[in-house]
Short mmCIF file of C-alpha atoms and ligand atoms in Angstrom, two decimals:
data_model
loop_
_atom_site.label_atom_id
_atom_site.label_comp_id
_atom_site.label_asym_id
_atom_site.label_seq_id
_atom_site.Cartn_x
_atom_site.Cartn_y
_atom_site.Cartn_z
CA UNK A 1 89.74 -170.75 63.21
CA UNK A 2 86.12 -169.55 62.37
CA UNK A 3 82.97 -171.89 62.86
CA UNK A 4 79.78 -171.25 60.32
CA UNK A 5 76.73 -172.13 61.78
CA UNK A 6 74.14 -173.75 59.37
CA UNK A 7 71.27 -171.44 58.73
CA UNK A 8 68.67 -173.38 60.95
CA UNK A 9 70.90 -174.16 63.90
CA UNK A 10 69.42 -173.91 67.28
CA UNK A 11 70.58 -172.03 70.49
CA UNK A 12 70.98 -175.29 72.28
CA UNK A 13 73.55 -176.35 69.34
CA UNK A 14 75.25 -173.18 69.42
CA UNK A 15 75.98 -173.33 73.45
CA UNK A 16 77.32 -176.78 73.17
CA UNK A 17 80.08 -175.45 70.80
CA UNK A 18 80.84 -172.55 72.80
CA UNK A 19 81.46 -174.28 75.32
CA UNK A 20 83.43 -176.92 73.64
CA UNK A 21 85.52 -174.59 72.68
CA UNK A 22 86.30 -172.91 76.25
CA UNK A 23 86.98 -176.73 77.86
CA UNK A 24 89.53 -176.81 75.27
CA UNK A 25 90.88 -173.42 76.32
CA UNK A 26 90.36 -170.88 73.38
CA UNK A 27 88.33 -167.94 73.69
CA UNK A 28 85.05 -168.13 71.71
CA UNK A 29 83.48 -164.87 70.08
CA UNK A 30 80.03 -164.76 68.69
CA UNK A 31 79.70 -163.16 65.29
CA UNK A 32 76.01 -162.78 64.77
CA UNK A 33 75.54 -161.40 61.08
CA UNK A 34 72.38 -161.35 59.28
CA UNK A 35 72.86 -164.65 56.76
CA UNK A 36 75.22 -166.81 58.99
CA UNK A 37 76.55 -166.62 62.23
CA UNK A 38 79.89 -167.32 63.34
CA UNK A 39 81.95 -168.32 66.16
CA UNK A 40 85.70 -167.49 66.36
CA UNK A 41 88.01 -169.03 68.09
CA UNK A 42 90.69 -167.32 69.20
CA UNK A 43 93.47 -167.62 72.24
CA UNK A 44 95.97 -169.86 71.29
CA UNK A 45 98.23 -169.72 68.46
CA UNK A 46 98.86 -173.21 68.08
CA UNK A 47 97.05 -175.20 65.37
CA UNK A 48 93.45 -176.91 66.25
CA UNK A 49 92.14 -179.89 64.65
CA UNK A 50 88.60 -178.47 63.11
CA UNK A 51 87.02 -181.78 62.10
CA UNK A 52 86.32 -182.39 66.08
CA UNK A 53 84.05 -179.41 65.22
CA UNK A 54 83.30 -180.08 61.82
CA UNK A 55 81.27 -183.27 63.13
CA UNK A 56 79.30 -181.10 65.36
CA UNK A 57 75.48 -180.51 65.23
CA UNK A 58 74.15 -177.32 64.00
CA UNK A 59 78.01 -176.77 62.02
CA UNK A 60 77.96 -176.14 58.61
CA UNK A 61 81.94 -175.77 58.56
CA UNK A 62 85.18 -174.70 59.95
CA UNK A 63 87.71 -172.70 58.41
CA UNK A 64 91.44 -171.53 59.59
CA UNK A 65 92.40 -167.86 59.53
CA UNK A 66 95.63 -167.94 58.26
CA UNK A 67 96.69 -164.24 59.27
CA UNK A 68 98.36 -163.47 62.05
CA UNK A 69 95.48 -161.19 63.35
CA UNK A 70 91.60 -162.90 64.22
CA UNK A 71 89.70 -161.13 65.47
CA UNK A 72 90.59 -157.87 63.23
CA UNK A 73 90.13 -159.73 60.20
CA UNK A 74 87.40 -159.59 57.53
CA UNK A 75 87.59 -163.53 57.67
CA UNK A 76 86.42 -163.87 61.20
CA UNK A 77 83.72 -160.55 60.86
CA UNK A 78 82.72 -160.12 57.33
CA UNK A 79 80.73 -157.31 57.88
CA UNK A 80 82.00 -153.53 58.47
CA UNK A 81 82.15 -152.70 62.69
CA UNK A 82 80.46 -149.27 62.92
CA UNK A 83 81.89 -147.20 65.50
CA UNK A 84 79.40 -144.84 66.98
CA UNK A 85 80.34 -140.93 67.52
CA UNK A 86 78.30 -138.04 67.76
CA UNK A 87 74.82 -139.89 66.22
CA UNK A 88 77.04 -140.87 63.42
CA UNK A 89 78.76 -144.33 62.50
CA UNK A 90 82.17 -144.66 62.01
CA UNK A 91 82.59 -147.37 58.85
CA UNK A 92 78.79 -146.12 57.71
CA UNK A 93 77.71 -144.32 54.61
CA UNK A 94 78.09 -140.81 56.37
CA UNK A 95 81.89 -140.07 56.44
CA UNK A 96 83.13 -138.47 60.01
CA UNK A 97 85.71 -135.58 59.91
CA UNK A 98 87.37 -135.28 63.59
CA UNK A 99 88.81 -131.03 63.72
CA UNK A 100 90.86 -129.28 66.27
CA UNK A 101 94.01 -128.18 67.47
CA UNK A 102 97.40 -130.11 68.08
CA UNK A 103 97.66 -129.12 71.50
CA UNK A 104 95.10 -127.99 73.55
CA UNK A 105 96.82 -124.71 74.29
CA UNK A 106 94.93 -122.15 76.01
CA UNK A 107 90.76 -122.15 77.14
CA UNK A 108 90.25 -119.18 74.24
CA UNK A 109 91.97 -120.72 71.76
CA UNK A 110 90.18 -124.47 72.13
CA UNK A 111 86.82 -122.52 72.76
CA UNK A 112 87.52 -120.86 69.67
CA UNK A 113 88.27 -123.65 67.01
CA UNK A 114 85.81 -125.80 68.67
CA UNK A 115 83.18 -123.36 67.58
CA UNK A 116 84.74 -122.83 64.03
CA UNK A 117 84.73 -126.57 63.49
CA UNK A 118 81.58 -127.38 64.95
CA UNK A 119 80.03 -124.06 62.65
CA UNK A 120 81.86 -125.74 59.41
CA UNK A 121 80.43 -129.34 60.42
CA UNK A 122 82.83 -131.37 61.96
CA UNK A 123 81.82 -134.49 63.77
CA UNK A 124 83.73 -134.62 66.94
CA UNK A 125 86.79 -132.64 68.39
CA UNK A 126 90.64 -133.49 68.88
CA UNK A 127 93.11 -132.00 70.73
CA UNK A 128 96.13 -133.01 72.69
CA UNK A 129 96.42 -132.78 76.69
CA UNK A 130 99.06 -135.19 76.93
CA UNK A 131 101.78 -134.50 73.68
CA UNK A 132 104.39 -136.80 72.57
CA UNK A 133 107.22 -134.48 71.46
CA UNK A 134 110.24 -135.49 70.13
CA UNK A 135 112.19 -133.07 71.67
CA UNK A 136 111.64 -132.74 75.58
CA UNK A 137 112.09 -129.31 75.78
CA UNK A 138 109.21 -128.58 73.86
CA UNK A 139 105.49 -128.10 74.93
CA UNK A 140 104.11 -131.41 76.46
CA UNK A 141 100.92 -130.49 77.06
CA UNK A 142 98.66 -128.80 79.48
CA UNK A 143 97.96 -132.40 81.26
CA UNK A 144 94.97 -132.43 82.81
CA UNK A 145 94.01 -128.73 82.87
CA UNK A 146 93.97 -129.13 78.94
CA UNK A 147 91.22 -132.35 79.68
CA UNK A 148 89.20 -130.03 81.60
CA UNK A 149 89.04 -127.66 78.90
CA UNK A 150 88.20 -130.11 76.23
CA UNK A 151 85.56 -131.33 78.53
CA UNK A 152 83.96 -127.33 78.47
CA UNK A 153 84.26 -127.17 74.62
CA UNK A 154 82.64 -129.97 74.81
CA UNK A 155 79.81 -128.76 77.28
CA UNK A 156 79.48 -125.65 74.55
CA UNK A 157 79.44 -127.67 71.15
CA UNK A 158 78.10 -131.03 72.09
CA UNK A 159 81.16 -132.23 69.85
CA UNK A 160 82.41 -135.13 71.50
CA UNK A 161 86.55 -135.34 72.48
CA UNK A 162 89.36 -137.15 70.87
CA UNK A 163 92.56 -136.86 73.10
CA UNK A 164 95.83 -139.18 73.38
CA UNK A 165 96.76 -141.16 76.41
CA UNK A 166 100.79 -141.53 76.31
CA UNK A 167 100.70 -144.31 78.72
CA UNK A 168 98.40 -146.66 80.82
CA UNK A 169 98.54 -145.16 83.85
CA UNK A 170 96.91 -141.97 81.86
CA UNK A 171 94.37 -144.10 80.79
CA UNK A 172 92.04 -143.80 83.40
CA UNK A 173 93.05 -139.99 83.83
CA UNK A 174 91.77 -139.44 79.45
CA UNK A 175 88.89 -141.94 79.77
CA UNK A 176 87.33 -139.65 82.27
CA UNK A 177 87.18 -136.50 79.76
CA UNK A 178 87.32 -138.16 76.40
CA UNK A 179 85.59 -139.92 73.93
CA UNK A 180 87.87 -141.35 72.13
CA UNK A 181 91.12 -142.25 73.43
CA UNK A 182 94.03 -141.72 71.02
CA UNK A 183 97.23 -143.85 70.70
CA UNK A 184 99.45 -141.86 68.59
CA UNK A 185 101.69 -142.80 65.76
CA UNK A 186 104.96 -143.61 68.76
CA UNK A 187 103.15 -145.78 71.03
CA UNK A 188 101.25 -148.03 68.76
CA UNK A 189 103.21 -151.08 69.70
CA UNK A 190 103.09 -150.03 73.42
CA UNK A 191 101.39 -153.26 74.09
CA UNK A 192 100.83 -152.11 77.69
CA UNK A 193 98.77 -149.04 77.10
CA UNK A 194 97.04 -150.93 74.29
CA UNK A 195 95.88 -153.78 77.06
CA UNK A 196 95.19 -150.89 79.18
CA UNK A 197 92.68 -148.85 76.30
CA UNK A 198 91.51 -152.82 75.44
CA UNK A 199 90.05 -152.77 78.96
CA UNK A 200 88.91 -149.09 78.97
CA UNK A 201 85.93 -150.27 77.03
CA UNK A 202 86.21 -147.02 75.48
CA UNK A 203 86.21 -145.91 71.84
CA UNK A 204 90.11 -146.01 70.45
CA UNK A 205 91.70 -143.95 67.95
CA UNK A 206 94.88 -146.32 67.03
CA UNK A 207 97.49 -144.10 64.36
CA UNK A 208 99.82 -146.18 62.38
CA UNK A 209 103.17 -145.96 63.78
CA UNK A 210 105.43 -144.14 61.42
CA UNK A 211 107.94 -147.19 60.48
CA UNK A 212 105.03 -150.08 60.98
CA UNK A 213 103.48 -152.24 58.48
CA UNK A 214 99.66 -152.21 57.76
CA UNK A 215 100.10 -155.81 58.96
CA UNK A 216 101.80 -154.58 62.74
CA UNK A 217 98.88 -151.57 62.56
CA UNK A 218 96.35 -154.50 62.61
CA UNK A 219 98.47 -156.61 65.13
CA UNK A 220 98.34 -153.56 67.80
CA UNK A 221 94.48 -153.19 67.08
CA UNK A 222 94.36 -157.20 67.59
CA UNK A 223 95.56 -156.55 71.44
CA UNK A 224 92.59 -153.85 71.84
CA UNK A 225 89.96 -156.31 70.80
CA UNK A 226 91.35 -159.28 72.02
CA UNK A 227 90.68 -157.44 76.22
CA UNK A 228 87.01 -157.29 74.66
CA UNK A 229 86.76 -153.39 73.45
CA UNK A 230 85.68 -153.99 69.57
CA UNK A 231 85.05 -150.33 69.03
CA UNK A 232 88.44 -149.71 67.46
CA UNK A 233 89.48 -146.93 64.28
CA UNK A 234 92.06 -147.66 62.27
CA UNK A 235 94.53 -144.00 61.39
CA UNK A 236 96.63 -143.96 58.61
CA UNK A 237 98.89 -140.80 59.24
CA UNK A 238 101.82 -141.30 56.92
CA UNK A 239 105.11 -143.19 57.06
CA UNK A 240 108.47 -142.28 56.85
CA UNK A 241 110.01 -142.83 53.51
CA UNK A 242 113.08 -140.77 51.73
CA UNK A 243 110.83 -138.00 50.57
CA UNK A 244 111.95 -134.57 52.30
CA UNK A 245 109.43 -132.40 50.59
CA UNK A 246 106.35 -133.55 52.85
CA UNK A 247 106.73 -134.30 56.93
CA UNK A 248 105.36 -138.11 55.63
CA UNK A 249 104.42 -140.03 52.86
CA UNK A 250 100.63 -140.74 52.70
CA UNK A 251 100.60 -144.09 52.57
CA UNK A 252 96.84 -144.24 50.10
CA UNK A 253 97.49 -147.49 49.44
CA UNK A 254 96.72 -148.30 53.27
CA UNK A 255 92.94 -147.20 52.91
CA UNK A 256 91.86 -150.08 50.49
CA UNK A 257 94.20 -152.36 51.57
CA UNK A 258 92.88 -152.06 55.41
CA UNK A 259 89.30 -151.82 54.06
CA UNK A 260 89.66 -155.03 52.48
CA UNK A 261 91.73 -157.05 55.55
CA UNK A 262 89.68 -155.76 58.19
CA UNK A 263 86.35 -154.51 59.59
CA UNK A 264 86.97 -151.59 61.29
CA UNK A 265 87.03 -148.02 60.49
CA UNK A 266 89.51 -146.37 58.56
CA UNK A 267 90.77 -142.40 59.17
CA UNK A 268 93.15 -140.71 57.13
CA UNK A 269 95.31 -138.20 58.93
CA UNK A 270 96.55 -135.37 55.96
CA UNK A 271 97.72 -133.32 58.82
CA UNK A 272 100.66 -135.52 59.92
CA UNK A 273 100.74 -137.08 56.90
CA UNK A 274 101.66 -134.10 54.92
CA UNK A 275 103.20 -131.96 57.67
CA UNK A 276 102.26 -128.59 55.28
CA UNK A 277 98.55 -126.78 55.24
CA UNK A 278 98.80 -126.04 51.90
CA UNK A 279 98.76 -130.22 50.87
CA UNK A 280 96.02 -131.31 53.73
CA UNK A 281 93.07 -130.61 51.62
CA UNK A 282 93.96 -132.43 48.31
CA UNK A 283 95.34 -135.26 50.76
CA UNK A 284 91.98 -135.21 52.39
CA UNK A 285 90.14 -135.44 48.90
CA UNK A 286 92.10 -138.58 48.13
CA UNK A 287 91.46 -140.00 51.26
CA UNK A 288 87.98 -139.93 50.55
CA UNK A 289 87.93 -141.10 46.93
CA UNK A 290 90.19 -143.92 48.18
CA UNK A 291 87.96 -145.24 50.54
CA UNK A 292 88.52 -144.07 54.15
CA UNK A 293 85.59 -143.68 56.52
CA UNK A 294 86.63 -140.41 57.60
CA UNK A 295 89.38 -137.62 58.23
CA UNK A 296 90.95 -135.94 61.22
CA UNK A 297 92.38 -132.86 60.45
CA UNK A 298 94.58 -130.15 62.21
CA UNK A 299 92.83 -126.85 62.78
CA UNK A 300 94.15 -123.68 64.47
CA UNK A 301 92.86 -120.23 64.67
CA UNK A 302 96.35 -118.87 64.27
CA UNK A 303 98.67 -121.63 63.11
CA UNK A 304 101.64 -119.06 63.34
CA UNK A 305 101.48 -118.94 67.18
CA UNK A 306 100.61 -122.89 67.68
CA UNK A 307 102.71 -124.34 70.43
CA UNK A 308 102.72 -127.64 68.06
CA UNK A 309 102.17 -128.39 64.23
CA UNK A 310 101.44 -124.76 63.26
CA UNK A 311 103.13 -125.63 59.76
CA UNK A 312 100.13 -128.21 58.85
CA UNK A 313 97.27 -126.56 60.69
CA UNK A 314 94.61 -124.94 58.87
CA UNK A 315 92.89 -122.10 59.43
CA UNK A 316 89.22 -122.36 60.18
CA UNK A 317 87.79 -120.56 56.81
CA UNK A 318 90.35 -123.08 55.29
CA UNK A 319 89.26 -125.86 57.19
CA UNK A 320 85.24 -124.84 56.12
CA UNK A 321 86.09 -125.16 52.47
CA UNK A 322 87.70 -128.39 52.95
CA UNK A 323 84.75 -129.94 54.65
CA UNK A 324 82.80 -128.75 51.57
CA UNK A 325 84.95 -130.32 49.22
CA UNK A 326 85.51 -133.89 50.85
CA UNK A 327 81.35 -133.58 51.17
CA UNK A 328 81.43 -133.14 47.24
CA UNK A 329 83.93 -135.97 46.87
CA UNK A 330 82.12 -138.44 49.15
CA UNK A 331 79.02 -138.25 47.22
CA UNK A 332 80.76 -138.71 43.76
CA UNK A 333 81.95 -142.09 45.77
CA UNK A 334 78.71 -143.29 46.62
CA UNK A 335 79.38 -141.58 50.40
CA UNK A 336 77.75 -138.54 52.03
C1 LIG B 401 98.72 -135.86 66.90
O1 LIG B 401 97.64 -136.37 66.52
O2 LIG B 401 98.85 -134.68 67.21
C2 LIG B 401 99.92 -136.72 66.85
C3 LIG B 401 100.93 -136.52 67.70
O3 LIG B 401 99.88 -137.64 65.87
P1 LIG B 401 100.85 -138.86 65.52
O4 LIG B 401 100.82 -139.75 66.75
O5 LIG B 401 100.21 -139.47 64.32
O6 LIG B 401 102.20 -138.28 65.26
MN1 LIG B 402 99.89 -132.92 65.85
#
């Protein structure tokens, strides 16, 4: 349920309801926007009665939100959450474009593509210290000497790090490198390490799992914000469908359909998505005309010796003349 404050309410007013709500044991969260404010109340999936509210001083009305997530919903926070990352805002006019490796594989070759995608103006940098593979005898990662490296490409670019945590006893282990924690496409309903990155307090990348609904994508970013940690992306990545030609299926529909259910960010992934270098750029494009508040894109400086996802990596003059293009695109969309 959401409460709308009249326009003239006072503090005093406002407390009282608060607090109403909290004897009655829901959660309230303060919405303050800049024509009404809001209180949400959240906690408890059971119905309330809302005229015990509606009679309230200082309430204008009360209104049930009648999907399953609250507090990720426009209906509860009309206006778009803006993450912040690298002086920019995620969900803002300026679209973001997060570049880098798979795996962080080697201190040369992260040093290396975090210079070529800071040069050709990426925002922030990923790469993966902690890898879930499907197969385990393939490369898992360099652990924590990968997190140290990311944290000296960081010292030389000023980009700021996007890396996965696998689990939530890595959580504390990422959060003291990164950024941005990433949960990847197989643990997004890993409800533990989602509690875990909901108390972080940190910034969270959360990818769509590959057989989950836009509706379960929101649900997982529901368990984030409901520990308190609002600064949440949403990653659409692709989805498995029959197709054989790409790794995915880009699932473009997602981007307006997430911008319209919820306030937070929204990142296309036409790395994963597409599984082939040779798609990620028009996939990118669309992205961007569709909506989506930014990219994050696979970049190698020689995809044909990547220990992981060579076959959709692009090389960094590739990856400049894609930034170009999605610039070009996002100010024919009213974006920059
Ligand atoms: C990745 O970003 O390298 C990755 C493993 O992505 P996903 O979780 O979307 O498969
Ligand atoms: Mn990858």
């Amino acid at each position: 349920m959401i409460i709308v404050m009249k326009p003239n309410f006072s503090e005093k007013q406002l407390n009282a309801i608060i607090k109403r709500v909290e004897t009655l044991g829901y959660q309230a969260r303060l919405i303050r926007g800049e024509e009404t404010t809001i209180i949400g109340v959240v906690g408890d999936d059971r119905p309330i009665d809302r005229t015990q509210f509606e009679l309230l001083d200082g309430v204008e009305k009360t209104m049930p939100v009648l999907k399953p997530f609250k507090l990720a919903s426009r209906d509860m926070h009309p206006a778009d959450t803006l993450v912040p990352l690298n002086g920019c805002k995620v969900g803002a006019e300026k679209i973001v474009i997060i570049a880098g490796p798979c795996s962080v594989e080697s201190r040369a070759q992260i040093l290396e593509t975090a210079h070529a995608v800071k040069e050709a103006g990426a925002t922030a940098l990923r790469g993966g210290a902690f890898k879930p593979r499907t197969s385990p005898y393939s490369f898992q990662g360099l652990a924590e000497e990968g997190l140290e490296l990311l944290a000296e490409a960081r010292e030389q670019t000023g980009l700021p790090i996007v890396t996965e945590a696998m689990s939530p006893e890595q959580v504390p282990l990422v959060c003291k490198y990164a950024d941005v924690i990433q949960i990847g496409a197989r643990n997004m309903q890993n409800y533990a390490l989602l509690n875990s990155a909901g108390d972080a307090k940190k910034t969270v990348l959360l990818k769509r799992g590959m057989m989950s609904t836009i509706e379960e994508l929101l649900m997982s970013a529901e368990y984030i914000l409901a520990k308190g940690n609002s600064q949440v992306m949403l990653c659409e990545r692709g989805i498995r469908t029959f197709e054989k030609y790409t790794r995915n299926t880009t699932d473009i529909n997602a981007v307006p359909v997430l911008k319209q259910l919820t306030h937070l960010p929204v990142i296309l992934d036409p790395s994963h998505a597409t599984g082939k270098w040779e798609y990620v750029n028009a996939i990118a494009r669309a992205g961007i005309a569709a909506g989506a508040d930014g990219l994050i894109i696979e970049v190698h400086p020689h995809p044909e010796d990547a220990m992981s996802d060579g076959a959709q990596s692009l090389k960094p003059e590739k990856f400049a003349q894609l930034v170009k293009e999605v610039r070009r695109i996002a100010e024919a969309v009213g974006r920059c």
